[in-house]
């Protein structure tokens, strides 16, 4: 048998087995034939077996000494293709003998490139938006539709200036499609991209959007969240009782700006309420931080009666209780 080296299409690696699954996509019908065939062609090209499905590596072109090896390679490629076809479809394909004819049969049955197919593909591209998906997921899905469209529609390989202009126009349309599908939260960076001269490529615009998305994610993670317990503790701590002395009346327990002698007494001030019994007068002067209201005045005759009554009863007056705090209501003549 003629020598078959590593670069020969009939070479089989020792690790090659008929049960190998070359691609993750499984052919299920017309809906995914384009993606499946593209993936499998790439895998067979890597195996140096693409000529078997293209009709280049025919059995008749090899000498008699290599035809047995060709039969082995043909069986391997058939097995690899069958491994990527759904069970519902593979049942009617196991009797194929020539891999090139087998591949052509699949293409005739499932490759339906017509106006309706291209129309629905265009509509999917036009209606695709980001929604709740990440920028990565949205762009990946959009690029998959673009690649499928490129595989269905043949473009000119001409290198002339007109062909280059058409190619640039197609790339610009894809940039606009990508930006239109983004959420409105990216309106700012989208405007910056559209103001750039010249317009960036789709990949460059995608990179800028992803950077903006990552920056927002980091900002949301690093933003401090208020602790309700700490906030409550701070708020309660800020309401501590004032222990200094008023600059106006020189009494303790309040500041000058809240001094009732300066701003006036409120209607419901405690000295205007019903007086407590005499036993309640035995309190420290420090507990009363405000002076008596100035409205409590007596005539000279009333003062004389009070002094006379005090001299008769000899009621001791505690030094810690001011005269204004004494309940004179019970000792005045009726």
mmCIF file of C-alpha atoms in Angstrom:
data_model
loop_
_atom_site.group_PDB
_atom_site.id
_atom_site.type_symbol
_atom_site.label_atom_id
_atom_site.label_comp_id
_atom_site.label_asym_id
_atom_site.label_seq_id
_atom_site.Cartn_x
_atom_site.Cartn_y
_atom_site.Cartn_z
ATOM 1 C CA UNK A 1 0.000 0.000 0.000
ATOM 2 C CA UNK A 2 1.248 3.475 -0.837
ATOM 3 C CA UNK A 3 2.420 5.524 2.097
ATOM 4 C CA UNK A 4 -0.260 7.753 3.682
ATOM 5 C CA UNK A 5 1.331 10.510 5.760
ATOM 6 C CA UNK A 6 -0.255 12.873 8.238
ATOM 7 C CA UNK A 7 -1.253 15.402 5.549
ATOM 8 C CA UNK A 8 -2.974 12.870 3.307
ATOM 9 C CA UNK A 9 -6.812 12.965 3.204
ATOM 10 C CA UNK A 10 -6.893 9.193 3.778
ATOM 11 C CA UNK A 11 -4.870 9.398 6.984
ATOM 12 C CA UNK A 12 -6.693 8.287 10.136
ATOM 13 C CA UNK A 13 -5.345 9.270 13.519
ATOM 14 C CA UNK A 14 -5.049 6.459 16.087
ATOM 15 C CA UNK A 15 -7.484 8.342 18.342
ATOM 16 C CA UNK A 16 -10.152 8.655 15.627
ATOM 17 C CA UNK A 17 -13.185 6.466 16.347
ATOM 18 C CA UNK A 18 -16.547 6.088 14.566
ATOM 19 C CA UNK A 19 -18.364 7.134 17.749
ATOM 20 C CA UNK A 20 -16.730 10.564 17.924
ATOM 21 C CA UNK A 21 -19.180 13.494 18.059
ATOM 22 C CA UNK A 22 -17.574 16.343 16.145
ATOM 23 C CA UNK A 23 -20.081 19.137 16.873
ATOM 24 C CA UNK A 24 -22.601 19.861 19.602
ATOM 25 C CA UNK A 25 -25.350 20.903 17.176
ATOM 26 C CA UNK A 26 -27.740 18.143 16.091
ATOM 27 C CA UNK A 27 -29.614 18.359 12.818
ATOM 28 C CA UNK A 28 -33.335 18.486 13.588
ATOM 29 C CA UNK A 29 -34.730 19.845 10.332
ATOM 30 C CA UNK A 30 -34.876 22.877 8.094
ATOM 31 C CA UNK A 31 -34.774 25.288 11.041
ATOM 32 C CA UNK A 32 -31.164 24.547 12.008
ATOM 33 C CA UNK A 33 -29.632 23.010 8.901
ATOM 34 C CA UNK A 34 -27.565 26.109 8.105
ATOM 35 C CA UNK A 35 -25.922 26.255 11.525
ATOM 36 C CA UNK A 36 -25.440 22.485 11.670
ATOM 37 C CA UNK A 37 -23.857 22.186 8.207
ATOM 38 C CA UNK A 38 -21.545 25.123 8.862
ATOM 39 C CA UNK A 39 -20.352 23.640 12.160
ATOM 40 C CA UNK A 40 -19.786 20.203 10.639
ATOM 41 C CA UNK A 41 -17.854 21.569 7.669
ATOM 42 C CA UNK A 42 -15.469 23.314 10.058
ATOM 43 C CA UNK A 43 -14.948 20.088 12.030
ATOM 44 C CA UNK A 44 -14.315 18.016 8.882
ATOM 45 C CA UNK A 45 -11.881 20.626 7.615
ATOM 46 C CA UNK A 46 -9.929 20.271 10.851
ATOM 47 C CA UNK A 47 -9.889 16.490 10.300
ATOM 48 C CA UNK A 48 -8.723 16.994 6.681
ATOM 49 C CA UNK A 49 -11.843 15.160 5.496
ATOM 50 C CA UNK A 50 -13.780 18.012 3.880
ATOM 51 C CA UNK A 51 -13.065 16.615 0.406
ATOM 52 C CA UNK A 52 -15.231 13.578 1.150
ATOM 53 C CA UNK A 53 -18.440 15.654 1.283
ATOM 54 C CA UNK A 54 -17.411 18.116 -1.443
ATOM 55 C CA UNK A 55 -16.802 15.330 -3.984
ATOM 56 C CA UNK A 56 -13.061 15.993 -4.255
ATOM 57 C CA UNK A 57 -11.841 12.790 -2.590
ATOM 58 C CA UNK A 58 -13.596 10.270 -4.836
ATOM 59 C CA UNK A 59 -12.819 6.593 -4.693
ATOM 60 C CA UNK A 60 -12.034 6.489 -8.407
ATOM 61 C CA UNK A 61 -9.158 8.988 -8.171
ATOM 62 C CA UNK A 62 -7.065 6.753 -5.920
ATOM 63 C CA UNK A 63 -5.081 3.707 -6.984
ATOM 64 C CA UNK A 64 -6.256 0.224 -6.187
ATOM 65 C CA UNK A 65 -3.868 -0.031 -3.251
ATOM 66 C CA UNK A 66 -5.561 2.911 -1.436
ATOM 67 C CA UNK A 67 -9.192 2.119 -2.122
ATOM 68 C CA UNK A 68 -9.550 -0.036 0.985
ATOM 69 C CA UNK A 69 -8.220 2.886 3.016
ATOM 70 C CA UNK A 70 -10.688 5.157 1.233
ATOM 71 C CA UNK A 71 -13.544 2.850 2.223
ATOM 72 C CA UNK A 72 -12.457 3.124 5.866
ATOM 73 C CA UNK A 73 -12.288 6.916 5.730
ATOM 74 C CA UNK A 74 -15.659 7.054 3.966
ATOM 75 C CA UNK A 75 -17.219 4.945 6.730
ATOM 76 C CA UNK A 76 -15.641 7.155 9.405
ATOM 77 C CA UNK A 77 -17.053 10.354 7.874
ATOM 78 C CA UNK A 78 -20.491 8.749 7.499
ATOM 79 C CA UNK A 79 -20.458 7.772 11.176
ATOM 80 C CA UNK A 80 -19.399 11.252 12.259
ATOM 81 C CA UNK A 81 -22.272 12.814 10.313
ATOM 82 C CA UNK A 82 -24.834 10.326 11.643
ATOM 83 C CA UNK A 83 -23.678 11.071 15.195
ATOM 84 C CA UNK A 84 -24.808 14.694 14.755
ATOM 85 C CA UNK A 85 -28.243 13.931 13.274
ATOM 86 C CA UNK A 86 -31.321 13.540 15.474
ATOM 87 C CA UNK A 87 -32.583 9.945 15.891
ATOM 88 C CA UNK A 88 -35.788 10.751 14.010
ATOM 89 C CA UNK A 89 -33.797 11.631 10.891
ATOM 90 C CA UNK A 90 -30.906 9.180 11.158
ATOM 91 C CA UNK A 91 -33.178 6.119 10.858
ATOM 92 C CA UNK A 92 -33.613 6.733 7.140
ATOM 93 C CA UNK A 93 -29.963 7.580 6.501
ATOM 94 C CA UNK A 94 -28.100 4.521 7.772
ATOM 95 C CA UNK A 95 -28.240 2.787 4.395
ATOM 96 C CA UNK A 96 -26.160 5.456 2.643
ATOM 97 C CA UNK A 97 -22.872 4.207 1.218
ATOM 98 C CA UNK A 98 -21.229 7.227 -0.403
ATOM 99 C CA UNK A 99 -20.664 10.188 1.897
ATOM 100 C CA UNK A 100 -20.700 12.763 -0.939
ATOM 101 C CA UNK A 101 -24.110 11.560 -2.165
ATOM 102 C CA UNK A 102 -25.299 11.391 1.433
ATOM 103 C CA UNK A 103 -24.303 15.004 2.066
ATOM 104 C CA UNK A 104 -25.982 16.173 -1.140
ATOM 105 C CA UNK A 105 -29.183 14.396 -0.140
ATOM 106 C CA UNK A 106 -29.245 16.209 3.212
ATOM 107 C CA UNK A 107 -28.692 19.537 1.499
ATOM 108 C CA UNK A 108 -31.525 18.961 -0.978
ATOM 109 C CA UNK A 109 -33.924 17.999 1.799
ATOM 110 C CA UNK A 110 -33.165 20.593 4.464
ATOM 111 C CA UNK A 111 -31.444 23.547 2.798
ATOM 112 C CA UNK A 112 -34.362 25.770 1.828
ATOM 113 C CA UNK A 113 -32.855 29.109 0.872
ATOM 114 C CA UNK A 114 -35.690 31.146 -0.607
ATOM 115 C CA UNK A 115 -37.291 34.538 -0.219
ATOM 116 C CA UNK A 116 -39.394 33.561 2.777
ATOM 117 C CA UNK A 117 -36.395 32.206 4.674
ATOM 118 C CA UNK A 118 -34.403 35.395 4.115
ATOM 119 C CA UNK A 119 -37.461 37.503 4.987
ATOM 120 C CA UNK A 120 -37.977 35.820 8.360
ATOM 121 C CA UNK A 121 -34.265 36.108 9.064
ATOM 122 C CA UNK A 122 -34.362 39.838 8.314
ATOM 123 C CA UNK A 123 -37.384 40.246 10.561
ATOM 124 C CA UNK A 124 -35.651 38.433 13.416
ATOM 125 C CA UNK A 125 -32.665 40.758 13.103
ATOM 126 C CA UNK A 126 -34.834 43.898 12.959
ATOM 127 C CA UNK A 127 -36.991 42.933 15.965
ATOM 128 C CA UNK A 128 -34.202 41.680 18.198
ATOM 129 C CA UNK A 129 -33.709 43.867 21.292
ATOM 130 C CA UNK A 130 -31.708 43.525 24.483
ATOM 131 C CA UNK A 131 -34.623 43.393 26.910
ATOM 132 C CA UNK A 132 -33.637 41.700 30.179
ATOM 133 C CA UNK A 133 -30.565 40.027 28.651
ATOM 134 C CA UNK A 134 -27.003 41.175 29.212
ATOM 135 C CA UNK A 135 -25.111 43.007 26.485
ATOM 136 C CA UNK A 136 -23.039 39.874 25.882
ATOM 137 C CA UNK A 137 -26.096 37.633 25.377
ATOM 138 C CA UNK A 138 -27.815 40.184 23.158
ATOM 139 C CA UNK A 139 -24.770 40.700 20.937
ATOM 140 C CA UNK A 140 -24.090 36.953 20.686
ATOM 141 C CA UNK A 141 -27.628 36.258 19.504
ATOM 142 C CA UNK A 142 -27.494 39.134 17.027
ATOM 143 C CA UNK A 143 -24.154 38.020 15.614
ATOM 144 C CA UNK A 144 -25.504 34.484 15.176
ATOM 145 C CA UNK A 145 -28.292 35.875 12.995
ATOM 146 C CA UNK A 146 -25.792 37.919 11.000
ATOM 147 C CA UNK A 147 -23.611 34.884 10.390
ATOM 148 C CA UNK A 148 -26.619 32.845 9.317
ATOM 149 C CA UNK A 149 -27.597 35.571 6.870
ATOM 150 C CA UNK A 150 -24.062 35.671 5.480
ATOM 151 C CA UNK A 151 -24.134 31.898 4.986
ATOM 152 C CA UNK A 152 -27.444 32.067 3.111
ATOM 153 C CA UNK A 153 -26.706 35.067 0.908
ATOM 154 C CA UNK A 154 -23.654 34.981 -1.334
ATOM 155 C CA UNK A 155 -21.563 38.143 -1.541
ATOM 156 C CA UNK A 156 -19.199 39.155 -4.287
ATOM 157 C CA UNK A 157 -15.510 38.442 -3.756
ATOM 158 C CA UNK A 158 -14.560 41.356 -5.980
ATOM 159 C CA UNK A 159 -11.875 43.643 -4.562
ATOM 160 C CA UNK A 160 -12.932 46.708 -6.536
ATOM 161 C CA UNK A 161 -13.835 50.034 -4.938
ATOM 162 C CA UNK A 162 -17.580 49.569 -5.414
ATOM 163 C CA UNK A 163 -17.521 46.182 -3.679
ATOM 164 C CA UNK A 164 -15.572 47.723 -0.797
ATOM 165 C CA UNK A 165 -18.155 50.492 -0.463
ATOM 166 C CA UNK A 166 -20.959 47.932 -0.363
ATOM 167 C CA UNK A 167 -19.120 45.994 2.324
ATOM 168 C CA UNK A 168 -18.626 49.152 4.410
ATOM 169 C CA UNK A 169 -22.311 49.996 4.017
ATOM 170 C CA UNK A 170 -23.285 46.526 5.275
ATOM 171 C CA UNK A 171 -21.017 46.894 8.317
ATOM 172 C CA UNK A 172 -22.502 50.324 9.056
ATOM 173 C CA UNK A 173 -26.021 48.906 8.911
ATOM 174 C CA UNK A 174 -25.030 46.218 11.401
ATOM 175 C CA UNK A 175 -23.637 48.869 13.735
ATOM 176 C CA UNK A 176 -26.959 50.721 13.640
ATOM 177 C CA UNK A 177 -28.882 47.486 14.214
ATOM 178 C CA UNK A 178 -26.796 46.716 17.294
ATOM 179 C CA UNK A 179 -27.215 50.208 18.760
ATOM 180 C CA UNK A 180 -30.969 50.342 18.076
ATOM 181 C CA UNK A 181 -31.573 47.118 19.997
ATOM 182 C CA UNK A 182 -29.862 48.328 23.172
ATOM 183 C CA UNK A 183 -31.886 49.449 26.182
ATOM 184 C CA UNK A 184 -32.418 53.170 26.710
ATOM 185 C CA UNK A 185 -30.122 53.066 29.735
ATOM 186 C CA UNK A 186 -27.238 53.111 27.247
ATOM 187 C CA UNK A 187 -28.524 56.192 25.402
ATOM 188 C CA UNK A 188 -25.581 58.284 26.611
ATOM 189 C CA UNK A 189 -22.787 56.030 25.403
ATOM 190 C CA UNK A 190 -24.779 55.312 22.232
ATOM 191 C CA UNK A 191 -24.805 59.034 21.425
ATOM 192 C CA UNK A 192 -21.053 59.196 21.980
ATOM 193 C CA UNK A 193 -20.520 56.315 19.537
ATOM 194 C CA UNK A 194 -22.686 57.940 16.848
ATOM 195 C CA UNK A 195 -20.755 61.221 17.185
ATOM 196 C CA UNK A 196 -17.408 59.550 16.521
ATOM 197 C CA UNK A 197 -15.756 60.279 13.176
ATOM 198 C CA UNK A 198 -15.336 57.901 11.507
ATOM 199 C CA UNK A 199 -17.900 55.546 12.985
ATOM 200 C CA UNK A 200 -16.314 52.663 14.899
ATOM 201 C CA UNK A 201 -16.683 49.028 13.939
ATOM 202 C CA UNK A 202 -19.358 46.855 15.495
ATOM 203 C CA UNK A 203 -16.792 45.107 17.679
ATOM 204 C CA UNK A 204 -15.401 48.435 18.895
ATOM 205 C CA UNK A 205 -18.890 49.702 19.739
ATOM 206 C CA UNK A 206 -19.629 46.440 21.551
ATOM 207 C CA UNK A 207 -16.450 46.850 23.599
ATOM 208 C CA UNK A 208 -17.472 50.371 24.661
ATOM 209 C CA UNK A 209 -20.953 49.223 25.682
ATOM 210 C CA UNK A 210 -19.547 46.301 27.678
ATOM 211 C CA UNK A 211 -17.169 48.649 29.518
ATOM 212 C CA UNK A 212 -20.115 50.874 30.425
ATOM 213 C CA UNK A 213 -22.075 47.845 31.654
ATOM 214 C CA UNK A 214 -19.135 46.635 33.762
ATOM 215 C CA UNK A 215 -18.633 50.093 35.282
ATOM 216 C CA UNK A 216 -22.277 50.231 36.311
ATOM 217 C CA UNK A 217 -22.066 46.798 37.871
ATOM 218 C CA UNK A 218 -19.006 47.788 39.918
ATOM 219 C CA UNK A 219 -20.678 51.023 41.030
ATOM 220 C CA UNK A 220 -23.768 49.191 42.248
ATOM 221 C CA UNK A 221 -21.624 46.714 44.199
ATOM 222 C CA UNK A 222 -19.419 49.367 45.815
ATOM 223 C CA UNK A 223 -22.274 51.763 46.719
ATOM 224 C CA UNK A 224 -22.754 51.685 50.529
ATOM 225 C CA UNK A 225 -26.162 50.551 51.706
ATOM 226 C CA UNK A 226 -27.464 52.461 54.770
ATOM 227 C CA UNK A 227 -27.638 50.292 57.855
ATOM 228 C CA UNK A 228 -30.995 50.868 59.585
ATOM 229 C CA UNK A 229 -29.533 49.984 62.981
ATOM 230 C CA UNK A 230 -26.581 52.315 62.582
ATOM 231 C CA UNK A 231 -28.835 55.068 61.260
ATOM 232 C CA UNK A 232 -31.181 54.691 64.217
ATOM 233 C CA UNK A 233 -28.262 54.747 66.631
ATOM 234 C CA UNK A 234 -26.857 57.891 65.042
ATOM 235 C CA UNK A 235 -30.216 59.601 65.047
ATOM 236 C CA UNK A 236 -30.885 58.782 68.682
ATOM 237 C CA UNK A 237 -27.389 59.859 69.643
ATOM 238 C CA UNK A 238 -27.923 63.226 68.009
ATOM 239 C CA UNK A 239 -30.949 63.858 70.244
ATOM 240 C CA UNK A 240 -29.040 63.778 73.556
ATOM 241 C CA UNK A 241 -30.193 66.222 76.230
ATOM 242 C CA UNK A 242 -28.276 69.490 76.353
ATOM 243 C CA UNK A 243 -26.348 69.761 79.631
ATOM 244 C CA UNK A 244 -24.866 73.224 79.215
ATOM 245 C CA UNK A 245 -26.034 76.637 80.477
ATOM 246 C CA UNK A 246 -28.202 79.139 78.626
ATOM 247 C CA UNK A 247 -26.323 82.336 77.713
ATOM 248 C CA UNK A 248 -29.449 84.437 78.291
ATOM 249 C CA UNK A 249 -31.048 83.260 81.557
ATOM 250 C CA UNK A 250 -27.980 81.402 82.933
ATOM 251 C CA UNK A 251 -30.037 78.287 83.710
ATOM 252 C CA UNK A 252 -28.999 74.777 82.783
ATOM 253 C CA UNK A 253 -30.649 72.365 80.387
ATOM 254 C CA UNK A 254 -31.322 74.493 77.304
ATOM 255 C CA UNK A 255 -29.636 76.777 74.807
ATOM 256 C CA UNK A 256 -30.178 80.466 74.186
ATOM 257 C CA UNK A 257 -32.074 79.935 70.908
ATOM 258 C CA UNK A 258 -34.628 77.737 72.745
ATOM 259 C CA UNK A 259 -34.909 79.848 75.888
ATOM 260 C CA UNK A 260 -38.578 80.551 76.705
ATOM 261 C CA UNK A 261 -37.680 83.830 78.431
ATOM 262 C CA UNK A 262 -36.341 85.038 75.079
ATOM 263 C CA UNK A 263 -38.782 83.512 72.577
ATOM 264 C CA UNK A 264 -41.885 83.325 74.809
ATOM 265 C CA UNK A 265 -43.633 80.531 76.661
ATOM 266 C CA UNK A 266 -45.835 78.059 74.768
ATOM 267 C CA UNK A 267 -49.566 77.847 75.649
ATOM 268 C CA UNK A 268 -49.224 74.385 77.158
ATOM 269 C CA UNK A 269 -46.194 75.179 79.294
ATOM 270 C CA UNK A 270 -46.049 73.111 82.481
ATOM 271 C CA UNK A 271 -46.342 76.130 84.830
ATOM 272 C CA UNK A 272 -49.720 76.971 83.306
ATOM 273 C CA UNK A 273 -51.104 73.544 84.098
ATOM 274 C CA UNK A 274 -52.786 72.472 87.327
ATOM 275 C CA UNK A 275 -50.331 72.611 90.152
ATOM 276 C CA UNK A 276 -49.082 69.432 91.730
ATOM 277 C CA UNK A 277 -49.554 68.724 95.464
ATOM 278 C CA UNK A 278 -47.068 70.305 97.859
ATOM 279 C CA UNK A 279 -45.172 67.061 98.266
ATOM 280 C CA UNK A 280 -44.144 67.297 94.619
ATOM 281 C CA UNK A 281 -42.197 70.474 95.397
ATOM 282 C CA UNK A 282 -39.417 68.501 97.043
ATOM 283 C CA UNK A 283 -37.378 68.263 93.857
ATOM 284 C CA UNK A 284 -34.002 69.558 92.990
ATOM 285 C CA UNK A 285 -33.717 72.886 91.252
ATOM 286 C CA UNK A 286 -31.625 71.193 88.577
ATOM 287 C CA UNK A 287 -34.689 69.208 87.449
ATOM 288 C CA UNK A 288 -36.386 72.441 86.383
ATOM 289 C CA UNK A 289 -34.339 73.928 83.620
ATOM 290 C CA UNK A 290 -36.705 76.812 82.818
ATOM 291 C CA UNK A 291 -37.655 79.893 84.890
ATOM 292 C CA UNK A 292 -41.261 80.594 85.953
ATOM 293 C CA UNK A 293 -43.421 82.579 83.591
ATOM 294 C CA UNK A 294 -43.266 86.339 84.037
ATOM 295 C CA UNK A 295 -47.080 86.541 84.081
ATOM 296 C CA UNK A 296 -47.204 85.369 87.782
ATOM 297 C CA UNK A 297 -47.121 88.742 89.620
ATOM 298 C CA UNK A 298 -48.644 89.820 93.020
ATOM 299 C CA UNK A 299 -49.728 93.104 94.478
ATOM 300 C CA UNK A 300 -47.999 94.586 97.527
ATOM 301 C CA UNK A 301 -51.006 93.716 99.691
ATOM 302 C CA UNK A 302 -50.832 90.070 98.611
ATOM 303 C CA UNK A 303 -47.100 89.950 99.357
ATOM 304 C CA UNK A 304 -47.756 91.337 102.848
ATOM 305 C CA UNK A 305 -50.420 88.719 103.513
ATOM 306 C CA UNK A 306 -48.095 85.974 102.350
ATOM 307 C CA UNK A 307 -45.221 87.148 104.557
ATOM 308 C CA UNK A 308 -47.542 87.464 107.528
ATOM 309 C CA UNK A 309 -48.824 83.952 107.006
ATOM 310 C CA UNK A 310 -45.293 82.583 106.708
ATOM 311 C CA UNK A 311 -44.213 84.259 109.918
ATOM 312 C CA UNK A 312 -47.176 82.775 111.792
ATOM 313 C CA UNK A 313 -46.810 79.226 110.512
ATOM 314 C CA UNK A 314 -42.989 79.313 110.361
ATOM 315 C CA UNK A 315 -42.923 77.077 107.311
ATOM 316 C CA UNK A 316 -39.310 76.446 106.356
ATOM 317 C CA UNK A 317 -38.494 77.009 102.723
ATOM 318 C CA UNK A 318 -35.997 74.688 101.131
ATOM 319 C CA UNK A 319 -33.174 76.622 99.530
ATOM 320 C CA UNK A 320 -33.435 74.479 96.421
ATOM 321 C CA UNK A 321 -37.034 75.624 95.737
ATOM 322 C CA UNK A 322 -37.556 79.059 94.255
ATOM 323 C CA UNK A 323 -40.469 81.290 95.195
ATOM 324 C CA UNK A 324 -41.892 80.992 91.744
ATOM 325 C CA UNK A 325 -42.083 77.245 92.123
ATOM 326 C CA UNK A 326 -44.143 77.476 95.322
ATOM 327 C CA UNK A 327 -47.843 76.940 94.840
ATOM 328 C CA UNK A 328 -49.378 80.131 96.201
ATOM 329 C CA UNK A 329 -52.871 79.255 95.095
ATOM 330 C CA UNK A 330 -53.777 77.549 98.342
ATOM 331 C CA UNK A 331 -52.594 80.360 100.637
ATOM 332 C CA UNK A 332 -54.225 83.362 98.986
ATOM 333 C CA UNK A 333 -57.394 84.732 100.611
ATOM 334 C CA UNK A 334 -60.541 83.880 98.796
#
